[in-house]
C-alpha atoms as a printed R data frame, in Angstrom:
    type eleno elety resid chain resno       x      y       z
1   ATOM     1    CA   MET     A     1   0.000  0.000   0.000
2   ATOM     2    CA   SER     A     2   1.375  3.422  -0.970
3   ATOM     3    CA   SER     A     3   1.798  6.312   1.488
4   ATOM     4    CA   LEU     A     4  -1.164  8.115  -0.067
5   ATOM     5    CA   GLN     A     5  -3.364  5.040   0.254
6   ATOM     6    CA   GLN     A     6  -2.411  4.752   3.912
7   ATOM     7    CA   VAL     A     7  -3.323  8.385   4.522
8   ATOM     8    CA   LEU     A     8  -6.651  8.076   2.710
9   ATOM     9    CA   SER     A     9  -7.534  4.895   4.569
10  ATOM    10    CA   GLU     A    10  -7.206  6.742   7.882
11  ATOM    11    CA   TYR     A    11  -9.917  9.177   6.793
12  ATOM    12    CA   ALA     A    12 -11.960  6.755   4.665
13  ATOM    13    CA   VAL     A    13 -15.492  7.796   3.716
14  ATOM    14    CA   PRO     A    14 -18.004  5.720   1.721
15  ATOM    15    CA   LEU     A    15 -18.335  6.683  -1.927
16  ATOM    16    CA   LYS     A    16 -21.732  8.210  -2.706
17  ATOM    17    CA   VAL     A    17 -22.895  8.759  -6.278
18  ATOM    18    CA   TRP     A    18 -25.895 10.954  -7.096
19  ATOM    19    CA   LEU     A    19 -27.434 11.005 -10.570
20  ATOM    20    CA   SER     A    20 -29.481 13.917 -11.883
21  ATOM    21    CA   PRO     A    21 -32.596 13.087 -13.963
22  ATOM    22    CA   GLY     A    22 -30.720 13.741 -17.207
23  ATOM    23    CA   ALA     A    23 -27.638 11.784 -16.141
24  ATOM    24    CA   ARG     A    24 -29.794  8.917 -14.896
25  ATOM    25    CA   THR     A    25 -31.021  8.079 -18.413
26  ATOM    26    CA   ILE     A    26 -27.445  8.006 -19.704
27  ATOM    27    CA   ALA     A    27 -25.308  6.680 -16.880
28  ATOM    28    CA   ALA     A    28 -27.531  4.731 -14.466
29  ATOM    29    CA   ASP     A    29 -27.016  1.325 -16.101
30  ATOM    30    CA   PRO     A    30 -23.186  1.401 -16.261
31  ATOM    31    CA   ILE     A    31 -22.893  2.955 -12.795
32  ATOM    32    CA   LEU     A    32 -25.206  0.406 -11.193
33  ATOM    33    CA   ALA     A    33 -23.513 -2.452 -13.006
34  ATOM    34    CA   ALA     A    34 -20.002 -1.414 -11.989
35  ATOM    35    CA   LEU     A    35 -20.493  0.103  -8.523
36  ATOM    36    CA   SER     A    36 -23.440 -1.678  -6.900
37  ATOM    37    CA   GLY     A    37 -22.244 -2.879  -3.500
38  ATOM    38    CA   LYS     A    38 -19.193 -0.624  -3.726
39  ATOM    39    CA   ALA     A    39 -20.913  2.765  -3.525
40  ATOM    40    CA   GLU     A    40 -24.151  4.317  -2.273
41  ATOM    41    CA   ILE     A    41 -25.972  5.176  -5.514
42  ATOM    42    CA   ASN     A    42 -28.948  7.555  -5.489
43  ATOM    43    CA   THR     A    43 -30.798  7.856  -8.797
44  ATOM    44    CA   SER     A    44 -33.341 10.415  -7.528
45  ATOM    45    CA   PRO     A    45 -31.406 12.830  -5.298
46  ATOM    46    CA   ILE     A    46 -33.521 15.922  -6.066
47  ATOM    47    CA   SER     A    47 -36.617 14.471  -4.444
48  ATOM    48    CA   SER     A    48 -34.705 13.670  -1.237
49  ATOM    49    CA   GLN     A    49 -32.147 16.473  -1.113
50  ATOM    50    CA   GLU     A    50 -33.291 17.707   2.305
51  ATOM    51    CA   GLN     A    51 -32.252 14.359   3.788
52  ATOM    52    CA   LEU     A    52 -29.031 13.981   1.816
53  ATOM    53    CA   LYS     A    53 -25.610 14.430   3.344
54  ATOM    54    CA   GLY     A    54 -22.339 14.698   1.420
55  ATOM    55    CA   PRO     A    55 -19.680 14.300   0.414
56  ATOM    56    CA   ALA     A    56 -20.713 12.732  -2.889
57  ATOM    57    CA   VAL     A    57 -19.988 12.635  -6.614
58  ATOM    58    CA   LEU     A    58 -22.819 14.268  -8.592
59  ATOM    59    CA   LEU     A    59 -23.430 13.376 -12.243
60  ATOM    60    CA   VAL     A    60 -25.224 16.061 -14.261
61  ATOM    61    CA   ALA     A    61 -26.177 16.090 -17.954
62  ATOM    62    CA   ALA     A    62 -25.037 19.098 -20.006
63  ATOM    63    CA   SER     A    63 -28.618 19.753 -21.057
64  ATOM    64    CA   GLU     A    64 -29.517 20.418 -17.406
65  ATOM    65    CA   ILE     A    65 -26.888 23.122 -16.812
66  ATOM    66    CA   ASN     A    66 -29.331 25.836 -17.876
67  ATOM    67    CA   GLY     A    67 -32.507 23.813 -17.466
68  ATOM    68    CA   SER     A    68 -35.507 24.234 -15.204
69  ATOM    69    CA   GLN     A    69 -33.860 22.274 -12.387
70  ATOM    70    CA   ARG     A    70 -30.613 24.267 -12.373
71  ATOM    71    CA   GLU     A    71 -31.217 25.666  -8.874
72  ATOM    72    CA   ASP     A    72 -31.999 22.243  -7.389
73  ATOM    73    CA   LEU     A    73 -28.934 20.711  -9.014
74  ATOM    74    CA   GLN     A    74 -26.661 23.511  -7.826
75  ATOM    75    CA   ASN     A    75 -27.998 22.959  -4.320
76  ATOM    76    CA   LEU     A    76 -27.111 19.269  -4.669
77  ATOM    77    CA   ALA     A    77 -23.620 20.268  -5.768
78  ATOM    78    CA   LYS     A    78 -23.248 22.321  -2.562
79  ATOM    79    CA   ILE     A    79 -24.456 19.415  -0.423
80  ATOM    80    CA   ALA     A    80 -22.015 17.095  -2.227
81  ATOM    81    CA   HIS     A    81 -18.986 19.273  -1.297
82  ATOM    82    CA   PRO     A    82 -16.104 18.522  -1.161
83  ATOM    83    CA   GLY     A    83 -17.282 16.011  -3.747
84  ATOM    84    CA   ARG     A    84 -17.413 17.398  -7.262
85  ATOM    85    CA   VAL     A    85 -19.609 17.290 -10.371
86  ATOM    86    CA   VAL     A    86 -19.030 14.994 -13.354
87  ATOM    87    CA   LEU     A    87 -20.630 16.487 -16.476
88  ATOM    88    CA   VAL     A    88 -22.058 14.172 -19.134
89  ATOM    89    CA   GLY     A    89 -22.108 15.821 -22.573
90  ATOM    90    CA   GLY     A    90 -21.331 19.390 -23.592
91  ATOM    91    CA   THR     A    91 -17.795 18.608 -24.720
92  ATOM    92    CA   SER     A    92 -18.199 20.718 -27.873
93  ATOM    93    CA   ASP     A    93 -20.176 23.596 -26.349
94  ATOM    94    CA   ARG     A    94 -17.761 26.236 -25.030
95  ATOM    95    CA   ASP     A    95 -20.443 28.236 -23.191
96  ATOM    96    CA   VAL     A    96 -21.698 25.156 -21.371
97  ATOM    97    CA   LEU     A    97 -18.167 24.149 -20.413
98  ATOM    98    CA   MET     A    98 -17.298 27.625 -19.114
99  ATOM    99    CA   ASP     A    99 -20.511 27.720 -17.057
100 ATOM   100    CA   ALA     A   100 -19.824 24.224 -15.722
101 ATOM   101    CA   ILE     A   101 -16.279 25.112 -14.696
102 ATOM   102    CA   ASN     A   102 -16.981 28.578 -13.249
103 ATOM   103    CA   HIS     A   103 -20.286 27.950 -11.473
104 ATOM   104    CA   TRP     A   104 -20.494 24.195 -10.900
105 ATOM   105    CA   GLY     A   105 -16.915 23.255 -10.060
106 ATOM   106    CA   VAL     A   106 -16.993 20.421 -12.598
107 ATOM   107    CA   PHE     A   107 -14.236 17.872 -12.024
108 ATOM   108    CA   ARG     A   108 -14.486 15.840 -15.223
109 ATOM   109    CA   VAL     A   109 -16.422 15.976 -18.512
110 ATOM   110    CA   VAL     A   110 -17.321 12.868 -20.517
111 ATOM   111    CA   ALA     A   111 -18.908 12.771 -23.950
112 ATOM   112    CA   MET     A   112 -22.638 12.125 -24.293
113 ATOM   113    CA   LYS     A   113 -21.880  8.908 -26.165
114 ATOM   114    CA   ALA     A   114 -18.984  7.851 -23.985
115 ATOM   115    CA   GLU     A   115 -18.493  4.165 -23.355
116 ATOM   116    CA   ALA     A   116 -19.720  2.750 -20.066
117 ATOM   117    CA   GLN     A   117 -16.199  2.266 -18.670
118 ATOM   118    CA   GLU     A   118 -15.267  5.881 -19.400
119 ATOM   119    CA   ILE     A   119 -18.224  7.091 -17.303
120 ATOM   120    CA   VAL     A   120 -17.335  4.708 -14.478
121 ATOM   121    CA   ASP     A   121 -13.673  5.796 -14.583
122 ATOM   122    CA   ALA     A   122 -14.707  9.467 -14.340
123 ATOM   123    CA   VAL     A   123 -16.828  8.715 -11.251
124 ATOM   124    CA   LEU     A   124 -14.006  6.737  -9.616
125 ATOM   125    CA   ALA     A   125 -11.515  9.534 -10.310
126 ATOM   126    CA   ALA     A   126 -13.909 12.051  -8.746
127 ATOM   127    CA   GLY     A   127 -14.256  9.698  -5.773
128 ATOM   128    CA   THR     A   128 -10.486  9.614  -5.290
129 ATOM   129    CA   TYR     A   129 -10.414 13.422  -5.389
130 ATOM   130    CA   LEU     A   130 -13.243 13.513  -2.831
131 ATOM   131    CA   LYS     A   131 -11.400 11.247  -0.412
132 ATOM   132    CA   ARG     A   132  -8.256 13.362  -0.738
133 ATOM   133    CA   GLU     A   133 -10.222 16.543   0.041
134 ATOM   134    CA   VAL     A   134 -11.890 14.932   3.064
135 ATOM   135    CA   ALA     A   135  -8.500 13.721   4.308
136 ATOM   136    CA   LEU     A   136  -7.040 17.220   3.976
137 ATOM   137    CA   GLU     A   137  -9.952 18.952   5.733
138 ATOM   138    CA   THR     A   138  -9.993 16.370   8.521
139 ATOM   139    CA   ALA     A   139  -6.234 16.639   9.067
140 ATOM   140    CA   ILE     A   140  -6.477 20.434   9.304
141 ATOM   141    CA   ASP     A   141  -9.439 20.177  11.710
142 ATOM   142    CA   ASP     A   142  -7.405 17.785  13.872
143 ATOM   143    CA   LEU     A   143  -4.569 20.304  13.908
144 ATOM   144    CA   ASP     A   144  -6.947 23.100  14.982
145 ATOM   145    CA   ILE     A   145  -8.186 20.939  17.867
146 ATOM   146    CA   GLU     A   146  -4.647 20.165  18.945
147 ATOM   147    CA   ASN     A   147  -3.707 23.855  18.812
148 ATOM   148    CA   THR     A   148  -6.734 24.683  20.966
149 ATOM   149    CA   MET     A   149  -5.658 22.043  23.462
150 ATOM   150    CA   LEU     A   150  -2.190 23.583  23.568
151 ATOM   151    CA   ASP     A   151  -3.620 27.064  24.171
152 ATOM   152    CA   SER     A   152  -5.822 25.684  26.958
153 ATOM   153    CA   ALA     A   153  -2.901 23.926  28.624
154 ATOM   154    CA   ILE     A   154  -0.762 27.080  28.491
155 ATOM   155    CA   ASP     A   155  -3.614 29.189  29.932
156 ATOM   156    CA   GLN     A   156  -4.008 26.768  32.850
157 ATOM   157    CA   VAL     A   157  -0.313 26.953  33.613
158 ATOM   158    CA   GLU     A   158  -0.306 30.754  33.497
159 ATOM   159    CA   GLY     A   159  -3.142 31.011  36.042
160 ATOM   160    CA   ARG     A   160  -1.061 29.614  38.919
161 ATOM   161    CA   GLN     A   161   0.873 31.473  41.590
162 ATOM   162    CA   GLU     A   162   4.157 32.883  40.282
163 ATOM   163    CA   GLN     A   163   6.659 30.427  41.701
164 ATOM   164    CA   ALA     A   164   4.402 27.395  41.373
165 ATOM   165    CA   ARG     A   165   3.396 28.591  37.886
166 ATOM   166    CA   LEU     A   166   6.989 28.754  36.720
167 ATOM   167    CA   LEU     A   167   7.805 25.273  37.981
168 ATOM   168    CA   ALA     A   168   4.624 23.725  36.629
169 ATOM   169    CA   ARG     A   169   4.932 25.614  33.391
170 ATOM   170    CA   SER     A   170   8.472 24.388  32.795
171 ATOM   171    CA   SER     A   171   7.378 20.786  33.176
172 ATOM   172    CA   ALA     A   172   4.161 21.209  31.197
173 ATOM   173    CA   GLU     A   173   5.779 23.188  28.406
174 ATOM   174    CA   THR     A   174   8.508 20.608  27.983
175 ATOM   175    CA   THR     A   175   5.976 17.784  27.768
176 ATOM   176    CA   ILE     A   176   3.418 19.656  25.675
177 ATOM   177    CA   SER     A   177   5.915 21.150  23.265
178 ATOM   178    CA   ASP     A   178   7.561 17.786  22.724
179 ATOM   179    CA   GLY     A   179   4.169 16.166  22.103
180 ATOM   180    CA   MET     A   180   2.992 19.013  19.883
181 ATOM   181    CA   HIS     A   181   6.211 18.920  17.879
182 ATOM   182    CA   THR     A   182   5.708 15.203  17.247
183 ATOM   183    CA   THR     A   183   2.051 15.732  16.339
184 ATOM   184    CA   LEU     A   184   2.767 18.652  14.017
185 ATOM   185    CA   ALA     A   185   5.595 16.771  12.350
186 ATOM   186    CA   ARG     A   186   3.179 13.899  11.682
187 ATOM   187    CA   GLU     A   187   0.568 16.254  10.258
188 ATOM   188    CA   GLU     A   188   3.264 17.906   8.142
189 ATOM   189    CA   GLN     A   189   4.237 14.536   6.671
190 ATOM   190    CA   THR     A   190   0.581 13.708   6.009
191 ATOM   191    CA   LEU     A   191   0.129 16.891   4.011
192 ATOM   192    CA   ARG     A   192   3.391 16.319   2.145
193 ATOM   193    CA   THR     A   193   2.136 12.891   1.125
194 ATOM   194    CA   LEU     A   194  -1.122 14.425  -0.067
195 ATOM   195    CA   ALA     A   195   0.750 17.101  -2.007
196 ATOM   196    CA   GLU     A   196   2.774 14.511  -3.921
197 ATOM   197    CA   ASN     A   197  -0.381 13.107  -5.484
198 ATOM   198    CA   ALA     A   198  -2.575 16.195  -5.602
199 ATOM   199    CA   SER     A   199  -3.666 18.244  -8.577
200 ATOM   200    CA   PRO     A   200  -2.024 21.670  -9.127
201 ATOM   201    CA   THR     A   201  -5.051 23.415  -7.595
202 ATOM   202    CA   ASP     A   202  -4.983 21.164  -4.535
203 ATOM   203    CA   GLN     A   203  -1.242 21.649  -4.173
204 ATOM   204    CA   ILE     A   204  -1.716 25.404  -3.703
205 ATOM   205    CA   ILE     A   205  -4.150 24.766  -0.832
206 ATOM   206    CA   ILE     A   206  -1.952 22.066   0.694
207 ATOM   207    CA   HIS     A   207   1.209 24.170   0.418
208 ATOM   208    CA   ASN     A   208  -0.541 27.046   2.241
209 ATOM   209    CA   ALA     A   209  -1.430 24.623   5.028
210 ATOM   210    CA   LEU     A   210   2.114 23.215   4.981
211 ATOM   211    CA   SER     A   211   3.599 26.686   5.347
212 ATOM   212    CA   GLY     A   212   1.559 27.258   8.495
213 ATOM   213    CA   ILE     A   213   2.436 23.859   9.940
214 ATOM   214    CA   GLU     A   214   6.140 24.328   9.193
215 ATOM   215    CA   THR     A   215   6.014 27.616  11.095
216 ATOM   216    CA   LEU     A   216   4.246 25.955  14.018
217 ATOM   217    CA   VAL     A   217   6.915 23.225  14.045
218 ATOM   218    CA   LYS     A   218   9.604 25.905  14.363
219 ATOM   219    CA   ILE     A   219   7.659 27.662  17.126
220 ATOM   220    CA   THR     A   220   7.201 24.444  19.116
221 ATOM   221    CA   GLU     A   221  10.932 23.740  18.773
222 ATOM   222    CA   GLN     A   222  11.643 27.160  20.291
223 ATOM   223    CA   PHE     A   223   8.959 26.500  22.890
224 ATOM   224    CA   HIS     A   224  10.656 23.251  23.880
225 ATOM   225    CA   ASP     A   225  14.119 24.823  24.078
226 ATOM   226    CA   ARG     A   226  12.822 27.717  26.212
227 ATOM   227    CA   ALA     A   227  11.042 25.295  28.572
228 ATOM   228    CA   ILE     A   228  14.230 23.278  29.058
229 ATOM   229    CA   GLU     A   229  16.174 26.472  29.784
230 ATOM   230    CA   ARG     A   230  13.663 27.498  32.446
231 ATOM   231    CA   ALA     A   231  13.569 24.045  34.036
232 ATOM   232    CA   ALA     A   232  17.381 23.918  34.179
233 ATOM   233    CA   GLY     A   233  17.730 27.498  35.439
234 ATOM   234    CA   ILE     A   234  19.752 28.488  32.375
235 ATOM   235    CA   PRO     A   235  19.707 32.223  31.516
236 ATOM   236    CA   VAL     A   236  17.206 32.966  28.735
237 ATOM   237    CA   GLN     A   237  18.879 33.095  25.341
238 ATOM   238    CA   PRO     A   238  18.099 36.136  23.131
239 ATOM   239    CA   GLU     A   239  15.677 35.577  20.227
240 ATOM   240    CA   PRO     A   240  15.934 37.331  16.829
241 ATOM   241    CA   ILE     A   241  13.014 39.766  16.710
242 ATOM   242    CA   ASP     A   242  12.677 39.555  12.929
243 ATOM   243    CA   GLU     A   243  12.333 35.783  13.163
244 ATOM   244    CA   LEU     A   244   9.504 36.061  15.713
245 ATOM   245    CA   VAL     A   245   7.708 38.611  13.536
246 ATOM   246    CA   SER     A   246   8.261 36.358  10.510
247 ATOM   247    CA   HIS     A   247   6.591 33.447  12.325
248 ATOM   248    CA   ALA     A   248   3.483 35.551  12.978
249 ATOM   249    CA   ARG     A   249   3.473 36.844   9.404
250 ATOM   250    CA   ASN     A   250   3.765 33.310   7.999
251 ATOM   251    CA   LEU     A   251   0.838 32.100  10.109
252 ATOM   252    CA   CYS     A   252  -1.320 35.005   8.901
253 ATOM   253    CA   THR     A   253  -0.349 34.328   5.288
254 ATOM   254    CA   SER     A   254  -1.075 30.614   5.661
255 ATOM   255    CA   GLU     A   255  -4.497 31.381   7.130
256 ATOM   256    CA   THR     A   256  -5.619 33.957   4.548
257 ATOM   257    CA   GLY     A   257  -3.560 33.028   1.499
258 ATOM   258    CA   GLN     A   258  -2.604 36.711   1.162
259 ATOM   259    CA   SER     A   259   0.946 37.936   1.731
260 ATOM   260    CA   LEU     A   260   1.559 40.490   4.479
261 ATOM   261    CA   ASN     A   261   3.905 43.074   2.939
262 ATOM   262    CA   GLY     A   262   6.725 44.926   4.621
263 ATOM   263    CA   HIS     A   263  10.445 44.711   5.419
264 ATOM   264    CA   LEU     A   264  11.898 42.962   8.466
265 ATOM   265    CA   GLY     A   265  15.181 44.749   8.962
266 ATOM   266    CA   SER     A   266  15.834 45.308  12.658
267 ATOM   267    CA   GLY     A   267  18.566 42.668  12.895
268 ATOM   268    CA   ALA     A   268  18.079 42.845  16.670
269 ATOM   269    CA   LYS     A   269  17.574 40.309  19.441
270 ATOM   270    CA   CYS     A   270  15.486 40.383  22.610
271 ATOM   271    CA   THR     A   271  14.728 38.277  25.667
272 ATOM   272    CA   ILE     A   272  10.978 38.905  25.814
273 ATOM   273    CA   ASP     A   273   8.629 35.932  25.993
274 ATOM   274    CA   PRO     A   274   8.448 34.851  22.307
275 ATOM   275    CA   PHE     A   275   5.144 33.044  22.623
276 ATOM   276    CA   ALA     A   276   3.350 35.923  24.337
277 ATOM   277    CA   PHE     A   277   4.744 38.227  21.645
278 ATOM   278    CA   ILE     A   278   3.561 36.003  18.750
279 ATOM   279    CA   HIS     A   279   0.169 35.614  20.456
280 ATOM   280    CA   VAL     A   280  -0.286 39.392  20.691
281 ATOM   281    CA   LEU     A   281   1.104 40.049  17.220
282 ATOM   282    CA   LEU     A   282  -1.307 37.556  15.627
283 ATOM   283    CA   HIS     A   283  -4.215 39.290  17.358
284 ATOM   284    CA   LEU     A   284  -3.130 42.731  16.165
285 ATOM   285    CA   CYS     A   285  -2.633 41.438  12.628
286 ATOM   286    CA   ARG     A   286  -5.996 39.692  12.379
287 ATOM   287    CA   ASN     A   287  -8.594 40.846  14.878
288 ATOM   288    CA   LEU     A   288  -8.878 44.633  15.087
289 ATOM   289    CA   ASP     A   289 -12.141 46.101  13.798
290 ATOM   290    CA   ALA     A   290 -10.233 48.037  11.119
291 ATOM   291    CA   GLY     A   291  -9.598 44.749   9.367
292 ATOM   292    CA   PRO     A   292  -6.347 42.792   9.010
293 ATOM   293    CA   ALA     A   293  -2.984 44.504   8.899
294 ATOM   294    CA   ILE     A   294  -1.749 45.150   5.357
295 ATOM   295    CA   ALA     A   295   1.965 45.588   6.109
296 ATOM   296    CA   ILE     A   296   4.457 44.918   8.877
297 ATOM   297    CA   ASP     A   297   7.952 46.400   9.255
298 ATOM   298    CA   THR     A   298  10.768 46.244  11.797
299 ATOM   299    CA   HIS     A   299  13.729 48.535  12.463
300 ATOM   300    CA   THR     A   300  15.784 49.792  15.405
301 ATOM   301    CA   GLU     A   301  15.801 53.122  17.224
302 ATOM   302    CA   GLY     A   302  18.523 53.401  19.832
303 ATOM   303    CA   HIS     A   303  18.220 50.547  22.312
304 ATOM   304    CA   HIS     A   304  14.792 49.469  21.066
305 ATOM   305    CA   ALA     A   305  13.425 47.532  18.129
306 ATOM   306    CA   VAL     A   306  10.277 48.976  16.559
307 ATOM   307    CA   VAL     A   307   7.541 46.880  14.955
308 ATOM   308    CA   LEU     A   308   5.084 48.837  12.799
309 ATOM   309    CA   LEU     A   309   1.733 47.364  11.762
310 ATOM   310    CA   GLN     A   310  -0.057 49.302   9.031
311 ATOM   311    CA   TYR     A   311  -3.823 49.128   8.375
312 ATOM   312    CA   GLY     A   312  -5.992 50.124   5.428
313 ATOM   313    CA   GLU     A   313  -8.700 51.747   7.550
314 ATOM   314    CA   ALA     A   314  -8.955 53.571  10.869
315 ATOM   315    CA   TRP     A   315 -10.346 51.912  13.998
316 ATOM   316    CA   THR     A   316 -13.832 52.526  15.331
317 ATOM   317    CA   GLU     A   317 -12.868 51.238  18.786
318 ATOM   318    CA   ASP     A   318  -9.627 51.977  20.635
319 ATOM   319    CA   PRO     A   319  -7.207 49.134  19.755
320 ATOM   320    CA   HIS     A   320  -6.040 49.077  23.388
321 ATOM   321    CA   THR     A   321  -9.584 48.219  24.449
322 ATOM   322    CA   GLN     A   322  -9.881 45.578  21.739
323 ATOM   323    CA   SER     A   323  -6.573 43.993  22.768
324 ATOM   324    CA   SER     A   324  -6.898 43.840  26.544
325 ATOM   325    CA   LYS     A   325  -9.479 41.087  26.894
326 ATOM   326    CA   GLY     A   326  -9.432 37.366  27.653
327 ATOM   327    CA   PRO     A   327  -6.180 35.391  27.241
328 ATOM   328    CA   LEU     A   328  -4.478 38.450  25.735
329 ATOM   329    CA   THR     A   329  -4.471 40.076  29.183
330 ATOM   330    CA   THR     A   330  -1.859 37.590  30.420
331 ATOM   331    CA   SER     A   331   0.306 37.957  27.318
332 ATOM   332    CA   TRP     A   332   0.196 41.758  27.454
333 ATOM   333    CA   THR     A   333   0.971 41.755  31.193
334 ATOM   334    CA   ARG     A   334   4.036 39.612  30.639
335 ATOM   335    CA   LEU     A   335   5.273 41.741  27.751
336 ATOM   336    CA   THR     A   336   4.673 44.985  29.671
337 ATOM   337    CA   GLU     A   337   6.701 43.623  32.598
338 ATOM   338    CA   GLU     A   338   9.506 42.953  30.109
339 ATOM   339    CA   GLY     A   339   9.504 46.554  28.851
340 ATOM   340    CA   VAL     A   340   7.387 46.189  25.719
341 ATOM   341    CA   ALA     A   341   5.194 49.226  24.932
342 ATOM   342    CA   TRP     A   342   2.814 50.058  22.111
343 ATOM   343    CA   GLN     A   343   0.547 52.759  20.814
344 ATOM   344    CA   ALA     A   344  -2.095 53.117  18.095
345 ATOM   345    CA   ILE     A   345  -1.472 56.254  16.046
346 ATOM   346    CA   ILE     A   346  -2.177 57.948  12.738
347 ATOM   347    CA   ASP     A   347   1.204 58.464  11.056
348 ATOM   348    CA   PRO     A   348   2.186 61.643   9.112
349 ATOM   349    CA   THR     A   349   0.863 60.120   5.858
350 ATOM   350    CA   GLY     A   350  -2.572 59.602   7.407
351 ATOM   351    CA   GLU     A   351  -2.247 55.807   7.717
352 ATOM   352    CA   PRO     A   352  -3.467 53.998  10.880
353 ATOM   353    CA   VAL     A   353  -0.439 52.363  12.526
354 ATOM   354    CA   VAL     A   354   0.246 50.267  15.621
355 ATOM   355    CA   ARG     A   355   3.778 50.919  16.902
356 ATOM   356    CA   ILE     A   356   5.405 48.373  19.231
357 ATOM   357    CA   THR     A   357   8.755 49.072  20.943
358 ATOM   358    CA   ILE     A   358  10.881 46.253  22.356
359 ATOM   359    CA   PRO     A   359  14.045 46.494  24.477
360 ATOM   360    CA   ILE     A   360  16.940 44.829  22.679
361 ATOM   361    CA   VAL     A   361  20.121 43.156  23.859
362 ATOM   362    CA   ASP     A   362  21.878 43.099  20.480
363 ATOM   363    CA   THR     A   363  22.063 46.171  18.275
364 ATOM   364    CA   SER     A   364  23.954 44.533  15.395
365 ATOM   365    CA   HIS     A   365  22.220 44.719  12.031
366 ATOM   366    CA   ALA     A   366  21.772 41.959   9.516
């Protein structure tokens, strides 16, 4: 069994095939003959669409694309997601094909007079695509759950008394970070296996997810090293500020698919808590009511590094108020105790900017 087959088997879902009225007259016989007992085949999905649950492969005849049942069939296509549509006919009609691709997400087109095996092969190929999509979505959901568990564990540690908190945190962080690193590395390998066999479109999605996971792997490695230092009483080692900002930027880019512009040129190091800093920076980049940050820059001024977050619109609520709630309170408290300060301003060009200043221990420039 190949690596991809092993991955897909972990997230196996039964193959469901739905036939529209037009496709039923053309494809029902070969589909039933080839896939009975191997797939759940529904030859009248429109009449029972309220009870249907995807994912599924939907066969639609080209003549139905602009027919009276277009709305019902498009609704079936939504229910079938992440399964896709196989179009029967329309191979010589450019307008039909463009409509099918742009508005139906058609996966494969077979000729109206295609042989039975060609229709069956198209359905099986769509089924393989479906299983790959389900595997990807499930793996990402699992990662989200694991990240939430990590956040919860860290929050519990931070709520303890100072001395007890530090001791417990050192032990918990070492264990959690080691476990998370192993888990993330496994998820990273799963996505790499998927990417090897994915279509170009799928590879873009998978590579975005991989970028985020690779960043999280690096963060958990730093997390683990910092926890060991604390537990052993070793002085905290300085962290490159640009690298911490880059981690946050990569996570934002992986989440949205849109690059966060700007130049990271401080070349400085600091001893602030890197995880509290990334936590706060992610919030400022993503969650202010002015919308996401559009650029992020770093430079040095004297004995401080400066991080500038630029926004496309002004805020309706004071960013300090927006950023002093819930788990952020602990992160901000820690950073403030370490000399980090920030302010929300309108710069001389009229752009809304959040300015963060960080004490540095290394003023050399890259």
